[in-house]
CSV table of C-alpha atoms in Angstrom, one decimal:
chain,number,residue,atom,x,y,z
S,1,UNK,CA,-61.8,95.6,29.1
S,2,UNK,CA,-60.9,98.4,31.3
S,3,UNK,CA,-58.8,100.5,28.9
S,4,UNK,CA,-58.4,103.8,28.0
S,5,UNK,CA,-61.5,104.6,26.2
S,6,UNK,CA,-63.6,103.3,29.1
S,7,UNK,CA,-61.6,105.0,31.7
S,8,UNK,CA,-61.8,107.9,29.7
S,9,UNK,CA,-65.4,107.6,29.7
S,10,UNK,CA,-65.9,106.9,33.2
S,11,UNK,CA,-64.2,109.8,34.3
S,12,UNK,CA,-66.2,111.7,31.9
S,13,UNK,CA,-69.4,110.7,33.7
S,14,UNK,CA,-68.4,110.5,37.3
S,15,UNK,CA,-68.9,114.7,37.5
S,16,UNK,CA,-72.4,114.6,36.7
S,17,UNK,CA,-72.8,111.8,38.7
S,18,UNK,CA,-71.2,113.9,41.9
S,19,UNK,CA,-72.7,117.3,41.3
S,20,UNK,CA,-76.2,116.1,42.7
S,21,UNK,CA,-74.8,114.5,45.7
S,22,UNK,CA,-72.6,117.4,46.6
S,23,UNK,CA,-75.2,120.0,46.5
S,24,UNK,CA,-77.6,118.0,48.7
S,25,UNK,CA,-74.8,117.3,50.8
S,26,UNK,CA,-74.0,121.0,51.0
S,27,UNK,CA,-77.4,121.5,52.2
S,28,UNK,CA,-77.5,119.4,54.6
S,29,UNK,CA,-74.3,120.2,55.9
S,30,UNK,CA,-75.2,123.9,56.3
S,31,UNK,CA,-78.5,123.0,58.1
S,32,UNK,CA,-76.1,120.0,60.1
S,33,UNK,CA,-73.8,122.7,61.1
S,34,UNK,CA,-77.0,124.9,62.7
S,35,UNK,CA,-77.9,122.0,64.7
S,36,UNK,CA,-80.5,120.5,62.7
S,37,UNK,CA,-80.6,117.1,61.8
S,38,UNK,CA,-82.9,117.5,58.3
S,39,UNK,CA,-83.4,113.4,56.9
S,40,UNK,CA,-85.8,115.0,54.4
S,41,UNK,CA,-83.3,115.4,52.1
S,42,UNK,CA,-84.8,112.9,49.7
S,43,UNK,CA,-88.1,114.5,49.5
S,44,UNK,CA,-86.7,117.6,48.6
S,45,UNK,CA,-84.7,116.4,45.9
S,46,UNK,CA,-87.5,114.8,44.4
S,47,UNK,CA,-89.8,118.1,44.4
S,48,UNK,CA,-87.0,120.0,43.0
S,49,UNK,CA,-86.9,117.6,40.3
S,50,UNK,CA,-90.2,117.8,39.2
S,51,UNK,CA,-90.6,121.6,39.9
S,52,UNK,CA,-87.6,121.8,37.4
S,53,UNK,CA,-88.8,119.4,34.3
S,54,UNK,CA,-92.7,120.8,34.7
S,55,UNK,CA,-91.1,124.6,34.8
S,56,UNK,CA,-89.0,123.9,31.7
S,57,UNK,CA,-91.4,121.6,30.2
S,58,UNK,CA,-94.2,124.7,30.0
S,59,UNK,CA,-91.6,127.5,29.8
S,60,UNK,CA,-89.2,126.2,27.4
S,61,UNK,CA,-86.7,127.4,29.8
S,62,UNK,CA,-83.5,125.7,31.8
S,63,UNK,CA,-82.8,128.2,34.0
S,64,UNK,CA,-86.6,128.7,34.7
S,65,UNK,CA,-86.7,125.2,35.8
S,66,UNK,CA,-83.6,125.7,38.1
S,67,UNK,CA,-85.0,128.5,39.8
S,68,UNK,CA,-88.3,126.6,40.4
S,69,UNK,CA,-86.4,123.5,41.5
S,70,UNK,CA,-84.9,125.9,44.4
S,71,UNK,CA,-87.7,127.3,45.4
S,72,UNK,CA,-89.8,123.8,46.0
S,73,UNK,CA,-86.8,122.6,47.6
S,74,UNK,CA,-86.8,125.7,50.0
S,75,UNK,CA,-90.9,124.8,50.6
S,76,UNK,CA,-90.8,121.4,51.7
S,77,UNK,CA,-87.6,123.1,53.9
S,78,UNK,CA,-90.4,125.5,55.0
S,79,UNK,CA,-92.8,122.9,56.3
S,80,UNK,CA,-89.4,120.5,58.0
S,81,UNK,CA,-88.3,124.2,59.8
S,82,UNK,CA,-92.2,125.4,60.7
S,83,UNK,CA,-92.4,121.8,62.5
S,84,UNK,CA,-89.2,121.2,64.1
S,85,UNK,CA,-88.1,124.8,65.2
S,86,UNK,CA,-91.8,126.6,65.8
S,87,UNK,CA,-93.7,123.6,67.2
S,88,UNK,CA,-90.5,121.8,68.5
S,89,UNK,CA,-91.1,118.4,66.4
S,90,UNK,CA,-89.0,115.9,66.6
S,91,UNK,CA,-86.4,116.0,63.5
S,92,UNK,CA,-85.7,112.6,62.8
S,93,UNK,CA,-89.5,111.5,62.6
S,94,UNK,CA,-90.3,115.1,60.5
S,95,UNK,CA,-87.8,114.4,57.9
S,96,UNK,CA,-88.2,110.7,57.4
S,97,UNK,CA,-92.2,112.0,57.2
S,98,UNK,CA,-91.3,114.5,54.6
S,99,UNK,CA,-89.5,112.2,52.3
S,100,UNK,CA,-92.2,110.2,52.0
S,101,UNK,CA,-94.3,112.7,51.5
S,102,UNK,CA,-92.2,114.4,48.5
S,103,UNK,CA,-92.2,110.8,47.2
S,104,UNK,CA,-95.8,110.8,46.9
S,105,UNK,CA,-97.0,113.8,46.1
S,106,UNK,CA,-94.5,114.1,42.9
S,107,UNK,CA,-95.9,110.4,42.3
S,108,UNK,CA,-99.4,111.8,42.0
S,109,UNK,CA,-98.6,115.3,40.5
S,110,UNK,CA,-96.3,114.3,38.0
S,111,UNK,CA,-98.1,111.3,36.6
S,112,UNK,CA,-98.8,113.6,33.4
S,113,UNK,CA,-95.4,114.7,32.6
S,114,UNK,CA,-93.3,111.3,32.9
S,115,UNK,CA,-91.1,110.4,30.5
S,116,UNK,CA,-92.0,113.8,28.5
S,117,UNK,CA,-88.7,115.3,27.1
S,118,UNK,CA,-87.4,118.8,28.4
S,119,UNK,CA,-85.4,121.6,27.7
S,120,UNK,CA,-82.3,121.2,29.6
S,121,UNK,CA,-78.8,122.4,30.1
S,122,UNK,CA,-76.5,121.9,26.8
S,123,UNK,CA,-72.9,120.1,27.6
S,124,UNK,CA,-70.4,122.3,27.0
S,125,UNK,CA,-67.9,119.6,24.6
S,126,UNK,CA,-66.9,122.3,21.8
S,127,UNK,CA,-64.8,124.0,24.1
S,128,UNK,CA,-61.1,123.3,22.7
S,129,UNK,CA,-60.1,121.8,26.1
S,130,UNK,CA,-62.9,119.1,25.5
S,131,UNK,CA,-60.8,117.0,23.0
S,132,UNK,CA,-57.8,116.4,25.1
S,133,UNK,CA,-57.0,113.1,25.5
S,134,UNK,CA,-58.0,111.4,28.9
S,135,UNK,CA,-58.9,114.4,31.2
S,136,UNK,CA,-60.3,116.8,28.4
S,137,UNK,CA,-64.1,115.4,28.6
S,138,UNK,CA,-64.4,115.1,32.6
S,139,UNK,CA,-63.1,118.7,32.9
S,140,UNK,CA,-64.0,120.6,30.0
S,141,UNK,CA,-66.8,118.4,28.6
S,142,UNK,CA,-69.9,118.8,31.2
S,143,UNK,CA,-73.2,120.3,31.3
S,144,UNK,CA,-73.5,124.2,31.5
S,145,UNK,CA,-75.2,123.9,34.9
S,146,UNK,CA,-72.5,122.3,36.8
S,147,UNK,CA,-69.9,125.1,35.6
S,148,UNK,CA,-73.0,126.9,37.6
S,149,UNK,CA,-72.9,125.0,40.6
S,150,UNK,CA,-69.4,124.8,40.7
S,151,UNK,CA,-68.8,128.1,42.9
S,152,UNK,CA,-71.1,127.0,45.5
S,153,UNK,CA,-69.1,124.9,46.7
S,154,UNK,CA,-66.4,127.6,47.5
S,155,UNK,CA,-69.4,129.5,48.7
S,156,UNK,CA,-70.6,127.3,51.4
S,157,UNK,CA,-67.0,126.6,52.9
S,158,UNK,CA,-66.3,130.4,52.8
S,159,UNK,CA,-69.3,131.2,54.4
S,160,UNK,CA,-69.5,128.4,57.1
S,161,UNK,CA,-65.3,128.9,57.7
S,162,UNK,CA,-64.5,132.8,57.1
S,163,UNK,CA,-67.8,134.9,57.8
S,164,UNK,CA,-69.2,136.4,60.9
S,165,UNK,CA,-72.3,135.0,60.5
S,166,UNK,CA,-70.8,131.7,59.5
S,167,UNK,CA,-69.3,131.3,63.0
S,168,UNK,CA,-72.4,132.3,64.6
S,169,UNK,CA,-74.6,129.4,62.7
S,170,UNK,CA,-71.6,127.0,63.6
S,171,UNK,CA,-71.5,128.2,67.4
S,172,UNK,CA,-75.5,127.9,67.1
S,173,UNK,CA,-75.0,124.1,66.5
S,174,UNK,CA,-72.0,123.5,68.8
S,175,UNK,CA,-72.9,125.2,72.1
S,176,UNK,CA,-77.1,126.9,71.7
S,177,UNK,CA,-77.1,128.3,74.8
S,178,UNK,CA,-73.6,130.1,74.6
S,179,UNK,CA,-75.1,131.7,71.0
S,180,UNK,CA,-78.0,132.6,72.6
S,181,UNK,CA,-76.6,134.4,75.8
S,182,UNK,CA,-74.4,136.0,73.6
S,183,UNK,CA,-77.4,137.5,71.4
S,184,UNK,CA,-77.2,135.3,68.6
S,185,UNK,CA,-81.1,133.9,67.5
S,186,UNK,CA,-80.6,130.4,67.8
S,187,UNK,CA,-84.3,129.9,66.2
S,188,UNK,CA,-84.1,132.3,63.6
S,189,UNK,CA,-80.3,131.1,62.5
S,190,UNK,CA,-81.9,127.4,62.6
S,191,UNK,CA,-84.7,128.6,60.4
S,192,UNK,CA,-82.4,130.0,57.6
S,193,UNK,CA,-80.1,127.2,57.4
S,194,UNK,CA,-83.1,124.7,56.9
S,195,UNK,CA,-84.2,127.0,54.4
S,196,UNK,CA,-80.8,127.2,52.4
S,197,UNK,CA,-80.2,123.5,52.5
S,198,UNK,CA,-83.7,122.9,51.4
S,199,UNK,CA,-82.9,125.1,48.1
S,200,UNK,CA,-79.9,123.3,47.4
S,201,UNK,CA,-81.6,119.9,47.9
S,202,UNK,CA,-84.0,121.0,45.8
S,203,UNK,CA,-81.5,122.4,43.1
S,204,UNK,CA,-80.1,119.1,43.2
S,205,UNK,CA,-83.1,117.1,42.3
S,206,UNK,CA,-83.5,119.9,39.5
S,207,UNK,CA,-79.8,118.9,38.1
S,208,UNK,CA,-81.0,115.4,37.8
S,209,UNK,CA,-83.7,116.4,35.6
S,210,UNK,CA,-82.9,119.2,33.8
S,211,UNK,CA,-78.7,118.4,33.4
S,212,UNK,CA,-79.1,114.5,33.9
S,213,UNK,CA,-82.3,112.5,32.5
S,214,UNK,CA,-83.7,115.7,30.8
S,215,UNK,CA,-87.1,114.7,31.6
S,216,UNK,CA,-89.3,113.3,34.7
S,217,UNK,CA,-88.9,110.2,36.0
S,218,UNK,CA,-91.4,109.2,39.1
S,219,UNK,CA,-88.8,108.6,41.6
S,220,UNK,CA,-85.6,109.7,39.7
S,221,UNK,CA,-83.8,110.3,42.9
S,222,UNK,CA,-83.3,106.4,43.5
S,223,UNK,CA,-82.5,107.1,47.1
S,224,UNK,CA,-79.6,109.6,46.4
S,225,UNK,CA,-80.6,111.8,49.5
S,226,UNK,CA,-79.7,109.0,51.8
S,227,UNK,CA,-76.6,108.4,49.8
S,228,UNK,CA,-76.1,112.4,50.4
S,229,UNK,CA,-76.4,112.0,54.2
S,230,UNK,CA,-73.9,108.9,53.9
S,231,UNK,CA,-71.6,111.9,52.1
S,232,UNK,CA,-71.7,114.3,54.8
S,233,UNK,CA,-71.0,111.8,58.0
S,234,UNK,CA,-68.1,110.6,55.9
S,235,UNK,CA,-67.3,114.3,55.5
S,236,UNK,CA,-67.7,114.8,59.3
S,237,UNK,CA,-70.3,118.0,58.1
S,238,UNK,CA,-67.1,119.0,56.2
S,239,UNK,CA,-68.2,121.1,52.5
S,240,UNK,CA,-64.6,119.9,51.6
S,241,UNK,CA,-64.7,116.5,52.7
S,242,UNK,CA,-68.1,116.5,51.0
S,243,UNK,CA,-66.4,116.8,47.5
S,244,UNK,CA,-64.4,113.6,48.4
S,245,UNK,CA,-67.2,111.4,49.5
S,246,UNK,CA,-69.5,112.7,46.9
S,247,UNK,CA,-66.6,112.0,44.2
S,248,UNK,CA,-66.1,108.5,45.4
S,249,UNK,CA,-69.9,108.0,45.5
S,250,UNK,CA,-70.2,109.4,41.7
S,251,UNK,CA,-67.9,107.4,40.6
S,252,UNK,CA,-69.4,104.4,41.7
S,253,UNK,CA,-72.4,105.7,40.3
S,254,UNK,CA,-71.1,106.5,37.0
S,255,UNK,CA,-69.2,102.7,37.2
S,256,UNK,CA,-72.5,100.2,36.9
S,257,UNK,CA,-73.9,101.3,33.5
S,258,UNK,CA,-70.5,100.8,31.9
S,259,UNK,CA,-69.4,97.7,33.1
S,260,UNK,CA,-72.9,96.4,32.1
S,261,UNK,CA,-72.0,97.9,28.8
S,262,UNK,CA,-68.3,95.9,29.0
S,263,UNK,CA,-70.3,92.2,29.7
S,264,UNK,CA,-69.3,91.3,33.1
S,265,UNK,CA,-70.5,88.4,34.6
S,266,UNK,CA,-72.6,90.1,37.6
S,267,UNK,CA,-75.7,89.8,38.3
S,268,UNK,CA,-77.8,93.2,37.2
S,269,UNK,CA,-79.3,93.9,40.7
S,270,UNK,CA,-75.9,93.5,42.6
S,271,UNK,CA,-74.4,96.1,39.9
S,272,UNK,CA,-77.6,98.5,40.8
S,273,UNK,CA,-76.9,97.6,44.4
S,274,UNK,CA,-73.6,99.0,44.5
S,275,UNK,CA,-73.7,102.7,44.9
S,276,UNK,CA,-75.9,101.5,48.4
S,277,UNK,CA,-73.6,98.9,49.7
S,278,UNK,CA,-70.9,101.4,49.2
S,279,UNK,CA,-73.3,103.3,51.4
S,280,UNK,CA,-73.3,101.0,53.6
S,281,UNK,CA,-70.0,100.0,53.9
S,282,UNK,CA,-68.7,103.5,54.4
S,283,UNK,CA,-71.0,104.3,57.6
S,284,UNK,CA,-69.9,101.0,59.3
S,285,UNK,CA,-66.4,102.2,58.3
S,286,UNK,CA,-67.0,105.6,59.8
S,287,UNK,CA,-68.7,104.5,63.1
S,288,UNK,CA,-66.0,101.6,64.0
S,289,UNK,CA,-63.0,104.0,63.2
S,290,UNK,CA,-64.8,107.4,65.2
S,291,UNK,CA,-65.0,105.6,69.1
S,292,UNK,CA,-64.5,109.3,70.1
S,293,UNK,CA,-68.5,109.8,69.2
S,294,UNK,CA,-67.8,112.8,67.1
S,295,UNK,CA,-70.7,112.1,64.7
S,296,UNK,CA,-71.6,115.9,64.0
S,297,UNK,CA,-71.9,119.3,66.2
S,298,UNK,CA,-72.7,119.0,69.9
S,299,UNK,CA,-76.3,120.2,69.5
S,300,UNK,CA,-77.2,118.5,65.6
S,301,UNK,CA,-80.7,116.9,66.0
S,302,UNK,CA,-81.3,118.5,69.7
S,303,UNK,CA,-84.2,121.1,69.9
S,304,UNK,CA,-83.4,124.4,71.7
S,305,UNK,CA,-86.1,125.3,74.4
S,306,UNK,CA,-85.0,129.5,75.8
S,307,UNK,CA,-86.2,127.7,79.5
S,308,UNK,CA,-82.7,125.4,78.9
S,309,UNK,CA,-80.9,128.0,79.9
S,310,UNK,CA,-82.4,128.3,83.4
């Protein structure tokens, strides 16, 4: 059953299958790392999935679509920073708020493009590395936009590990008051790491439906932005540990349609379950084996008040 063809085409999946959860990982990491604890990483996936299909759909264009899938990512990131950092909401009520809401309102805005075909990202398998045996699909065989994605990655650990301005958003989420005396805006730093994890959350949900499905599906994230979150606690707010988790979470992902395909003798809705009790499994791991309570930077979910200082 499991031989070479079918590891050959797992691996070939699993990438496709990680690239969503590593870029809304990303995202919350960098807003994480600020101090912000952002659970609305669902909804924003799911508005950057629709802005994507409908943007391509009338356009005709991929890239259109991926540009509009960041920017309703980076709204709904608007609305999470206006409430938590202006008017001092609390985060963890705001973001589970704003999934829902991104759950509904693409629910009731994209009831007339579901299941409507649209122009997405072409895989790239006539490059000559594509027909190696084994390895040859998975790493030369993938969409064009996750060659795309690909440098982000780099991006966000460079930026968050060897920039100025890096250290300052990670001091901002460590030690607030320290930032602040020494002139760093805690408020404003806050603001545009919400913002920039919002646009990648929101390019993820677009790579589901512009690089994945190729159409809209009402509710096409399937709970991927909590799997996301379970990524970046396993990562410890890592953007390299976040490729690991995310990988092991893809590849799970990318597991349950072919073993249905192979006949095993499960039961359909424990194979659906799996990616979840994986979940699941890695965040009881994660809490029994961290008794130190490092869950994340000193200040992550805390709002900063100027007065704290006094």
């Amino acid at each position: 059953m499991f031989d070479a063809l079918f590891l050959t085409n797992w691996a070939s999946a699993t990438p496709a299958m990680t690239m969503p959860l590593l870029l809304a990982a990303l995202g919350t990491i960098i807003a994480g790392r600020a101090g912000v604890l952002n659970l609305g990483t669902e909804g924003m996936m799911v508005c950057g999935a629709l802005a994507g299909a409908v943007t391509a759909l009338l356009t005709g264009s991929p890239e259109l679509g991926a540009i509009a899938a960041v920017l309703a990512g980076a709204a709904l990131a608007l609305v999470f920073a206006l409430a938590c950092l202006v008017f001092k909401a609390d985060q963890v009520v705001t973001g589970l708020t704003l999934a829902a809401i991104g759950a509904g309102i693409t629910g009731l805005l994209g009831r007339d493009y579901a299941q409507r075909g649209v122009p997405g990202f072409p895989r790239l398998d006539h490059w000559a590395g594509a027909d190696l045996p084994g390895i040859g699909p998975a790493i030369f065989g993938q969409d064009a936009l996750l060659y795309v994605c690909l440098p982000l990655v780099v991006l966000v650990w460079w930026y968050l590990a060897r920039t100025d301005s890096g250290l300052k958003l990670r001091a901002v989420g460590e030690a607030p008051d320290a930032a602040d005396a020494a002139g760093v805006s805690v408020d404003a730093t806050r603001f545009a790491a919400v913002l920039a994890g919002g646009a990648l959350s929101g390019l993820a949900g677009g790579y589901l439906a512009l690089a994945g499905s190729r159409m809209w599906i009402e509710g096409m994230t399937n709970g991927r932005g909590w799997i996301a979150i379970a990524v970046v606690i396993l990562a410890r707010w890592s953007p390299v540990g976040a490729i690991g988790g995310a990988m092991l979470f893809g590849a799970v992902e990318a597991l349950v349609p072919r073993l249905q395909a192979t006949g095993v003798a499960v039961p359909t809705f424990i194979l659906f379950m799996a990616p979840y009790l994986a979940a699941l499994a890695v965040l009881v791991a994660t809490a029994v084996m961290r008794r130190d309570g490092g869950m994340g930077p000193a200040a992550l979910g805390r709002p900063y008040l100027r007065e704290d200082r006094a």
